[in-house]
Short mmCIF file of C-alpha atoms in Angstrom, two decimals:
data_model
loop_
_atom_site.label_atom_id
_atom_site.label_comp_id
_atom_site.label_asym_id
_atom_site.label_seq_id
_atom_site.Cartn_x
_atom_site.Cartn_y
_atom_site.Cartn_z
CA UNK A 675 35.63 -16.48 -29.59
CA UNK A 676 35.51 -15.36 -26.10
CA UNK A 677 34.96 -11.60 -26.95
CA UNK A 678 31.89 -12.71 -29.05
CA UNK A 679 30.52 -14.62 -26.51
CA UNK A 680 31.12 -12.36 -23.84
CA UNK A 681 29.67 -9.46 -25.95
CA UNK A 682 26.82 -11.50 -26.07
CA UNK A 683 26.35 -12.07 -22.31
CA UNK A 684 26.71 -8.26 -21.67
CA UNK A 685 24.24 -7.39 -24.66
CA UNK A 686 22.15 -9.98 -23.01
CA UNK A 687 22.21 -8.50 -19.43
CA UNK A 688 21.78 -4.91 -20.94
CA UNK A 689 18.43 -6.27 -22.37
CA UNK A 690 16.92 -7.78 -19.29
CA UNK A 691 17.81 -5.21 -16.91
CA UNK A 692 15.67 -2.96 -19.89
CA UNK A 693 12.78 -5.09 -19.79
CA UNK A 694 13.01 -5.49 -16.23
CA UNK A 695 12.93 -1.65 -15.35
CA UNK A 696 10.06 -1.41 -17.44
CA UNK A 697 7.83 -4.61 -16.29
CA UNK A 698 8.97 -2.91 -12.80
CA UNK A 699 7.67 0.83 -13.97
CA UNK A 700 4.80 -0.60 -15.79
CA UNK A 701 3.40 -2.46 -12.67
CA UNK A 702 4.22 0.16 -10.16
CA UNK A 703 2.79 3.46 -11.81
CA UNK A 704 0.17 1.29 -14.45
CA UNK A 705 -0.79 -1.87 -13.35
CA UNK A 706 -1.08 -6.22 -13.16
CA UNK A 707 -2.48 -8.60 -13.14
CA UNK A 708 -3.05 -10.52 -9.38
CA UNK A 709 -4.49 -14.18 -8.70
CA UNK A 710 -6.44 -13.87 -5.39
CA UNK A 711 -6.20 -16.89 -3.19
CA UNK A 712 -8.93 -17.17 -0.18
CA UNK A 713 -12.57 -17.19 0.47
CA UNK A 714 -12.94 -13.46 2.10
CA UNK A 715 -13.78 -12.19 -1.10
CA UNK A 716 -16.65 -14.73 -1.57
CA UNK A 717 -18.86 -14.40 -3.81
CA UNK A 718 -17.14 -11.48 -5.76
CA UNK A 719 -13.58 -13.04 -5.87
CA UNK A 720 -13.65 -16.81 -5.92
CA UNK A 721 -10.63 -18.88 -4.56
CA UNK A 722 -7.81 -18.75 -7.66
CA UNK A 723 -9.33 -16.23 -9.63
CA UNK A 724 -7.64 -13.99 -11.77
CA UNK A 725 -7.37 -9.97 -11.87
CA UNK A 726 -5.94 -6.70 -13.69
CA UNK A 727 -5.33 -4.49 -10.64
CA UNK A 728 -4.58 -0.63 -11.40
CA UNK A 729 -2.31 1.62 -9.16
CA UNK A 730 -3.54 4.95 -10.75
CA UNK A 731 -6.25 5.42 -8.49
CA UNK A 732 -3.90 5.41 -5.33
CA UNK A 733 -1.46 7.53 -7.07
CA UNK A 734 -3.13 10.36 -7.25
CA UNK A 735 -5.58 9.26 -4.01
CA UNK A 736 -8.67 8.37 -5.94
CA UNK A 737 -10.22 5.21 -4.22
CA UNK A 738 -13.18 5.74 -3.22
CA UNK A 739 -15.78 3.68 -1.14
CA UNK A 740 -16.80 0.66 -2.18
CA UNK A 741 -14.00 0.07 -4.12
CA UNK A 742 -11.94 -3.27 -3.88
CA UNK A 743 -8.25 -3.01 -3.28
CA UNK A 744 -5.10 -4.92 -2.56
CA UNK A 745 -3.09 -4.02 0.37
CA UNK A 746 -0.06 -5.12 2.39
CA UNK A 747 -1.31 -7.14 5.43
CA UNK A 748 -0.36 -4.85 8.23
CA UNK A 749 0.70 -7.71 10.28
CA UNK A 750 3.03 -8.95 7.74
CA UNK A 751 4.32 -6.78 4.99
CA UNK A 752 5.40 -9.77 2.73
CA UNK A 753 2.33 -10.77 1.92
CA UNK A 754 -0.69 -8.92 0.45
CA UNK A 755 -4.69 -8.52 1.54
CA UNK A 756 -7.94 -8.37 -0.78
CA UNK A 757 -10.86 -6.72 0.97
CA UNK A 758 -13.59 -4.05 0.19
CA UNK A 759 -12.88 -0.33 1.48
CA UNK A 760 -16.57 0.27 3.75
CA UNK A 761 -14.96 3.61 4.85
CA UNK A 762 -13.01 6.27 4.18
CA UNK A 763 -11.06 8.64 6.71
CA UNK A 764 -13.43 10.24 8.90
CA UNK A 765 -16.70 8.03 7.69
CA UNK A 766 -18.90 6.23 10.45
CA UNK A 767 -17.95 2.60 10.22
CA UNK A 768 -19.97 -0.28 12.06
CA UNK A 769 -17.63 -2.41 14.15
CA UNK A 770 -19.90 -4.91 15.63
CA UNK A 771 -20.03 -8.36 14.09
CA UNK A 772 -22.96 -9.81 12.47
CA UNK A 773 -24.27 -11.60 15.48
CA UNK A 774 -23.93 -8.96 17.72
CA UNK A 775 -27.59 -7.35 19.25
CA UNK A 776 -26.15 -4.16 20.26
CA UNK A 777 -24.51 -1.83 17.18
CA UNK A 778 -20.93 -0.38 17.87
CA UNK A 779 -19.52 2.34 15.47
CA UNK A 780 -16.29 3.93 15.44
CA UNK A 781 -15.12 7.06 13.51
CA UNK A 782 -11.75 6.45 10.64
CA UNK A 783 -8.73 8.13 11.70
CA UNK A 784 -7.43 10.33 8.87
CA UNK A 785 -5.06 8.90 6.70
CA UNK A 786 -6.64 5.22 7.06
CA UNK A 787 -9.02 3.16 5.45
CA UNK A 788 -11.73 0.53 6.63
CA UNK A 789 -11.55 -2.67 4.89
CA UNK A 790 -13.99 -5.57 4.83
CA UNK A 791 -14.53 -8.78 2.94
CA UNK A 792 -17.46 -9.59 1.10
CA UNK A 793 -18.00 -12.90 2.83
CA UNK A 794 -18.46 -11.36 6.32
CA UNK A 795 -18.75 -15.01 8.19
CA UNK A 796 -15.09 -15.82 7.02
CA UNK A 797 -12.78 -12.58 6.84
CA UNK A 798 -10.10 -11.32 8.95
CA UNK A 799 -10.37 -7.40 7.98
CA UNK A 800 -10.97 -4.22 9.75
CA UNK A 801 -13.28 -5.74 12.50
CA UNK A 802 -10.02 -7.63 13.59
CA UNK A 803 -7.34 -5.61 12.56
CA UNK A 804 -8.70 -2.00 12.88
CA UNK A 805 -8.24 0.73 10.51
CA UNK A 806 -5.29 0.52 8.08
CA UNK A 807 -2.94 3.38 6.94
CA UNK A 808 -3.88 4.82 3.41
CA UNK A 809 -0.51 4.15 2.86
CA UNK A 810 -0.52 0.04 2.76
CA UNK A 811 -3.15 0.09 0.01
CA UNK A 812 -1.20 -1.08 -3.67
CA UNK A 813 -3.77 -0.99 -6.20
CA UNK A 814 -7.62 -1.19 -6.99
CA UNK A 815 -8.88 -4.03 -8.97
CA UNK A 816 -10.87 -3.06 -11.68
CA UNK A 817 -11.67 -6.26 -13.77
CA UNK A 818 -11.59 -10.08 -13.44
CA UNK A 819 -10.19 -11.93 -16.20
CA UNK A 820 -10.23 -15.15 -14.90
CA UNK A 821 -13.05 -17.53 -14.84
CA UNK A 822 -14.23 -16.63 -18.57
CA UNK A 823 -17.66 -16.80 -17.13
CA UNK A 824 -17.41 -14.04 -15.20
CA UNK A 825 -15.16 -12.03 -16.81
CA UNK A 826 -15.97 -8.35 -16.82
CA UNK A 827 -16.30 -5.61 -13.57
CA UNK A 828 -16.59 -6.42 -10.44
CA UNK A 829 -20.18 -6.84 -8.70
CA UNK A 830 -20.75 -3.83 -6.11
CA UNK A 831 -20.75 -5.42 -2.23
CA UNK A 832 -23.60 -7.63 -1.51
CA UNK A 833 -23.04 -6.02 2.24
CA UNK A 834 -24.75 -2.64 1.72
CA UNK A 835 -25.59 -2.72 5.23
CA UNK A 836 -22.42 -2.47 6.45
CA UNK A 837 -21.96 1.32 4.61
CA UNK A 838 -23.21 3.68 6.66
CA UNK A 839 -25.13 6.50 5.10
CA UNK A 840 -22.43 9.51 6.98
CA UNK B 1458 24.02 13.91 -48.94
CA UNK B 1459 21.19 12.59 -46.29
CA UNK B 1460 18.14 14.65 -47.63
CA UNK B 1461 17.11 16.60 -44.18
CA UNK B 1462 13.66 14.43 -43.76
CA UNK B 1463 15.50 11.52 -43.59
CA UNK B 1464 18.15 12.71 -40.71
CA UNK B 1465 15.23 14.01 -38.90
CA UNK B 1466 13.74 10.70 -38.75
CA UNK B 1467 16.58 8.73 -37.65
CA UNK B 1468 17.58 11.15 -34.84
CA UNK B 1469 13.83 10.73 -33.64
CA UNK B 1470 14.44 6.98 -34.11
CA UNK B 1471 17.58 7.48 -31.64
CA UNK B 1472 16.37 9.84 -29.52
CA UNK B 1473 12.77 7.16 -28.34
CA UNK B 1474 15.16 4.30 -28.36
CA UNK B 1475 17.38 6.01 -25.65
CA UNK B 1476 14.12 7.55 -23.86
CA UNK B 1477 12.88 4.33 -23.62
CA UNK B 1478 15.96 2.95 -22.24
CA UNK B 1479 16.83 6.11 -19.70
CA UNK B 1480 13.33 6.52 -18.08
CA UNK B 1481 12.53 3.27 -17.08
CA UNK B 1482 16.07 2.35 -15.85
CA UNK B 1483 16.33 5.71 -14.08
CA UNK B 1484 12.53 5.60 -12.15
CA UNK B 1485 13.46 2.11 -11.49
CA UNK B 1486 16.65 2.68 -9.94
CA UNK B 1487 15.03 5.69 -7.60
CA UNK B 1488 12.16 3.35 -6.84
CA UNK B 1489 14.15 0.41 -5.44
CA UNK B 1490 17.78 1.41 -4.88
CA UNK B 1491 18.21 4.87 -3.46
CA UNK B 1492 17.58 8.29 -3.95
CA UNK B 1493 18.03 11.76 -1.86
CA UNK B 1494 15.62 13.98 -0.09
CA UNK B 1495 16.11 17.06 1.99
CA UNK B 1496 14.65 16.76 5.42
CA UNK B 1497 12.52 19.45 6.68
CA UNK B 1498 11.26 20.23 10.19
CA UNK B 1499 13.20 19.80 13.48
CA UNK B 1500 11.90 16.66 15.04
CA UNK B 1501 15.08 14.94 14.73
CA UNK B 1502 17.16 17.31 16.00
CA UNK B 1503 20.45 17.08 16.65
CA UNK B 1504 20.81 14.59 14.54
CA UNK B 1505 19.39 15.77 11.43
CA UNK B 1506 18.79 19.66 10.48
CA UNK B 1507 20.65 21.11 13.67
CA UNK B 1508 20.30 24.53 11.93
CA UNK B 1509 16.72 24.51 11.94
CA UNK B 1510 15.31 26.41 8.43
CA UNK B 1511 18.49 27.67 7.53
CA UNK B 1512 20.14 25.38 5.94
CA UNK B 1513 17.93 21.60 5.56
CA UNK B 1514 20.00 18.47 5.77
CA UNK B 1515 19.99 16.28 2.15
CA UNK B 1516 20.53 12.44 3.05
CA UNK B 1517 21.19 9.42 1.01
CA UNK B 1518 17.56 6.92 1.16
CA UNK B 1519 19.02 3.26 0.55
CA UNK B 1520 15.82 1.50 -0.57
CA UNK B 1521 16.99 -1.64 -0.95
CA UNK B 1522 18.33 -2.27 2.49
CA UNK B 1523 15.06 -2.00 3.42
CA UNK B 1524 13.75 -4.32 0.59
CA UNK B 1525 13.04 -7.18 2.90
CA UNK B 1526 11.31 -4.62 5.57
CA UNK B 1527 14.64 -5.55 7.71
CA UNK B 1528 15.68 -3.22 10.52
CA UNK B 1529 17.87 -2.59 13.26
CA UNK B 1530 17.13 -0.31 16.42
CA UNK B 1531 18.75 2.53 16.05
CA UNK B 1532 18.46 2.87 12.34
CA UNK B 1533 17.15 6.36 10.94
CA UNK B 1534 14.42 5.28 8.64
CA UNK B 1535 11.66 7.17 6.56
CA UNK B 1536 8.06 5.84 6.45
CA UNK B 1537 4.96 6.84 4.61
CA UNK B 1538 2.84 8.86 7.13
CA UNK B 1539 0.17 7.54 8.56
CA UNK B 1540 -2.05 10.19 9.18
CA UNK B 1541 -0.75 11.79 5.42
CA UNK B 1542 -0.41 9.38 2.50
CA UNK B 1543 0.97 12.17 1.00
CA UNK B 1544 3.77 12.72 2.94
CA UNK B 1545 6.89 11.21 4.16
CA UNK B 1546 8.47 11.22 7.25
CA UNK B 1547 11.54 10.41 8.71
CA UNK B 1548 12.47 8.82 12.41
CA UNK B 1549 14.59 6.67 14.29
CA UNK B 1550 13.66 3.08 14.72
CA UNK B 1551 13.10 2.57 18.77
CA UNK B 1552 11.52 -0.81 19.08
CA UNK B 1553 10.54 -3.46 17.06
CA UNK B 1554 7.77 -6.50 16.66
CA UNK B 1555 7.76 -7.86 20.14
CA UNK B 1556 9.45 -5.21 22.77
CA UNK B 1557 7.53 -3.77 25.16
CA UNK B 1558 8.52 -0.13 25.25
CA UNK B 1559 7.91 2.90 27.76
CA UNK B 1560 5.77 5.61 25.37
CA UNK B 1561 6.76 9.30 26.72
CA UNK B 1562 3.35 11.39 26.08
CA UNK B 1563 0.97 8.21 24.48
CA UNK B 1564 -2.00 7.35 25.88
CA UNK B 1565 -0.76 4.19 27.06
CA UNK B 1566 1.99 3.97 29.63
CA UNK B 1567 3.43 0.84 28.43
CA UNK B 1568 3.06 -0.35 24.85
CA UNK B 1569 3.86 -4.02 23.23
CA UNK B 1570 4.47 -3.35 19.63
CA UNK B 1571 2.32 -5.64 17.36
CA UNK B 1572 3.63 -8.13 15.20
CA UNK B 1573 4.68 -7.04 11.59
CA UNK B 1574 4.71 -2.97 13.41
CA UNK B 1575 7.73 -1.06 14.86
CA UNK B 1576 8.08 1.97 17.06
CA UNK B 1577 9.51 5.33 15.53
CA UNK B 1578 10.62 8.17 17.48
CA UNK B 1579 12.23 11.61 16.49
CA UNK B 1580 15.45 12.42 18.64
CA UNK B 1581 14.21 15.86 19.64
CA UNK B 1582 11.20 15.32 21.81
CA UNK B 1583 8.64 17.32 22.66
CA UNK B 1584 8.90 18.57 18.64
CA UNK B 1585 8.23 14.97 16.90
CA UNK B 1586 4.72 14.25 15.53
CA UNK B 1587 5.94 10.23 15.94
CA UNK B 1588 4.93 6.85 17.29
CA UNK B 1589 3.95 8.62 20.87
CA UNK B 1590 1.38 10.42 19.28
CA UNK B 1591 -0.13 7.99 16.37
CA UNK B 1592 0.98 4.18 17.78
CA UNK B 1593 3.13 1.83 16.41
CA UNK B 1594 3.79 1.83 12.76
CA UNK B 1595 3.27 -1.25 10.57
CA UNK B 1596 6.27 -2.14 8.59
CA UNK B 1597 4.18 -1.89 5.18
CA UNK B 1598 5.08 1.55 5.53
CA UNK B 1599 8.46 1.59 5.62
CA UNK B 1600 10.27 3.48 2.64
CA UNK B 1601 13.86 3.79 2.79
CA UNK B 1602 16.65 3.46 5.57
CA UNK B 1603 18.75 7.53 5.70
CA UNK B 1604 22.46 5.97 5.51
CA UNK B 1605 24.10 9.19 4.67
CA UNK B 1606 24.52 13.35 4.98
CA UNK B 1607 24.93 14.32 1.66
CA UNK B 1608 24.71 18.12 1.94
CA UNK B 1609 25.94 20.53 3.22
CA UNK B 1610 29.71 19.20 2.44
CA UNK B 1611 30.63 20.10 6.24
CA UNK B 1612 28.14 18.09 8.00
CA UNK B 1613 28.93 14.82 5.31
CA UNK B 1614 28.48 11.89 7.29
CA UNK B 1615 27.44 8.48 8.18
CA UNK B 1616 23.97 8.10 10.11
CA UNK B 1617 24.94 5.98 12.92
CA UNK B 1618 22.39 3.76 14.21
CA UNK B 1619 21.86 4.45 17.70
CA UNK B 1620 19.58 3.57 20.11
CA UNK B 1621 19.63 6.02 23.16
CA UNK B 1622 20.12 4.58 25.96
CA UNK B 1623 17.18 6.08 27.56
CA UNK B 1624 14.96 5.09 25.26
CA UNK B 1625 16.28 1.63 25.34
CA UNK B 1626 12.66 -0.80 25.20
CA UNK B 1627 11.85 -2.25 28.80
CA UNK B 1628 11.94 -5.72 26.99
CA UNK B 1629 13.16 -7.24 24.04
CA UNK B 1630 11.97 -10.37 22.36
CA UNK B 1631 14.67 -13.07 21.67
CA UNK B 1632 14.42 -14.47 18.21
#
């Protein structure tokens, strides 16, 4: 009685630590899907919106400008960021805010990234934060799957301004 | 008699089901509990690769000591570069979120390292491409903590942490 039901507790382990190793492979190397919480991706990403991020493209270093990724905050590893890359190492970035008269720019290290959010008035990204190291960046999101009504790829930045043409 | 089709099926059957089971469990376990890597270069010398390019040092990386981006001054960590994605690189742990810490060759005399950041430094100086030259790190890209000398068997070994005492930060923030 007890050898059946520990059999069964061991066969049961066995199977989750299975599973578990490949939910774990499947969302480091593949992908997942994220719910974004905050308005700095406003009007691309809504508050509570759902997406399928992929970690191909930083895999084998692929992201490219314009692209939206998720990072780790650089201020607090735990937790996880949502902006727009505006630059790439060694692109001309614009580091002046919005209301600013006079224009500032600033060269990307190599190795880091620029990051803004869409909604400009209400983002704490690069113009805070500076540059981030390529290597907080987890995965691009490629599609939203949550509202229905805007399901599909992601709009391109409504901020072409702030890319500079470099 | 098992006509030959039929035992070259269920071997197949055997050998994905055990694939399946290996790979994932295996990639998992060098993801998030340890793995080894040989160190190269000579920016932690003594400590690590006192024979310079004759015979590289092989450590033990615990990953999941470092799960919870917790560590210690003193502790011999490796980090995703951050001036190569690509590469990894491994340092001692000098200062962390609060100190204020006397830089030897930064552009800044005196640094206060940032919240959710820590300060790496090799043990040889002079020969370390580290925190002096590219500022304080941010924990995000912190990789493993070295525990261990795994090869050659004559130099097997705990890493210590240790802080040198010269390098000790100016100020420390209480928690």
């Amino acid at each position: 009685m007890l050898r059946s039901i520990l059999g069964k507790t061991f066969r049961l382990l066995g199977y989750t630590l299975q599973y578990g190793c490949i939910a774990h492979c499947a969302f480091e190397y593949v992908g997942g899907v994220v719910v974004c919480s905050g308005p700095s991706m406003e009007p691309t990403i809504q508050n509570s919106d759902i997406v399928f991020a992929e970690n191909l493209s930083r895999h084998f270093y692929a992201i490219q400008r314009g692209d939206i990724i998720i990072a780790k905050s650089p201020s607090d590893p735990k937790s996880n960021i949502c902006k727009r890359v505006i630059g790439l190492e060694g692109d001309k970035v614009f580091t002046h805010s919005p209301s600013d008269y006079l224009k500032s720019h600033s060269y990307v290290p190599r190795g880091h990234v620029w990051l803004e959010g869409d909604n400009l008035q209400n983002s704490t990204d690069s113009r805070y934060y500076g540059p981030i190291p390529y290597g907080l960046i987890r995965g691009r999101i490629c599609l939203k799957i949550w509202p229905l009504n805007d399901f599909g790829l992601l709009r391109d930045s409504p901020n072409g301004h702030r890319f500079s043409d470099e | 008699m098992m006509p030959a089709q039929g035992f070259g099926r269920r071997y197949m059957k055997a050998f994905l089901k055990g694939f399946f089971v290996a790979v994932p469990v295996t990639v998992t376990f060098l993801d998030q509990v340890a793995c080894v890597a040989r160190v190269e270069g000579a920016s932690m010398q003594p400590s690590l690769n006192p024979g310079g390019s004759h015979s590289s040092d092989v450590v033990l990386l615990n990953h999941w000591k470092v799960r919870n981006y917790e560590v210690q001054r003193g502790d011999i960590v490796s980090l995703v570069s951050p001036k190569n994605p690509e590469q990894k690189i491994i340092k001692r742990v000098i200062a962390l979120e609060g100190d204020i810490i006397k830089t030897m060759g930064h552009k800044n005399r005196y640094v206060k390292v940032p919240r959710g950041h820590m300060w790496v430094e090799g043990d040889h100086h002079g020969h370390s491409f580290d925190s002096n030259a590219f500022g304080p790190v941010s924990l995000g890209l912190l990789h493993a903590h070295a525990t261990h000398i795994l090869w050659p068997p004559k130099r097997w070994q705990r890493l210590e942490s240790i802080l040198p005492p010269e390098r000790a930060p100016v100020q420390i923030e209480e928690k």
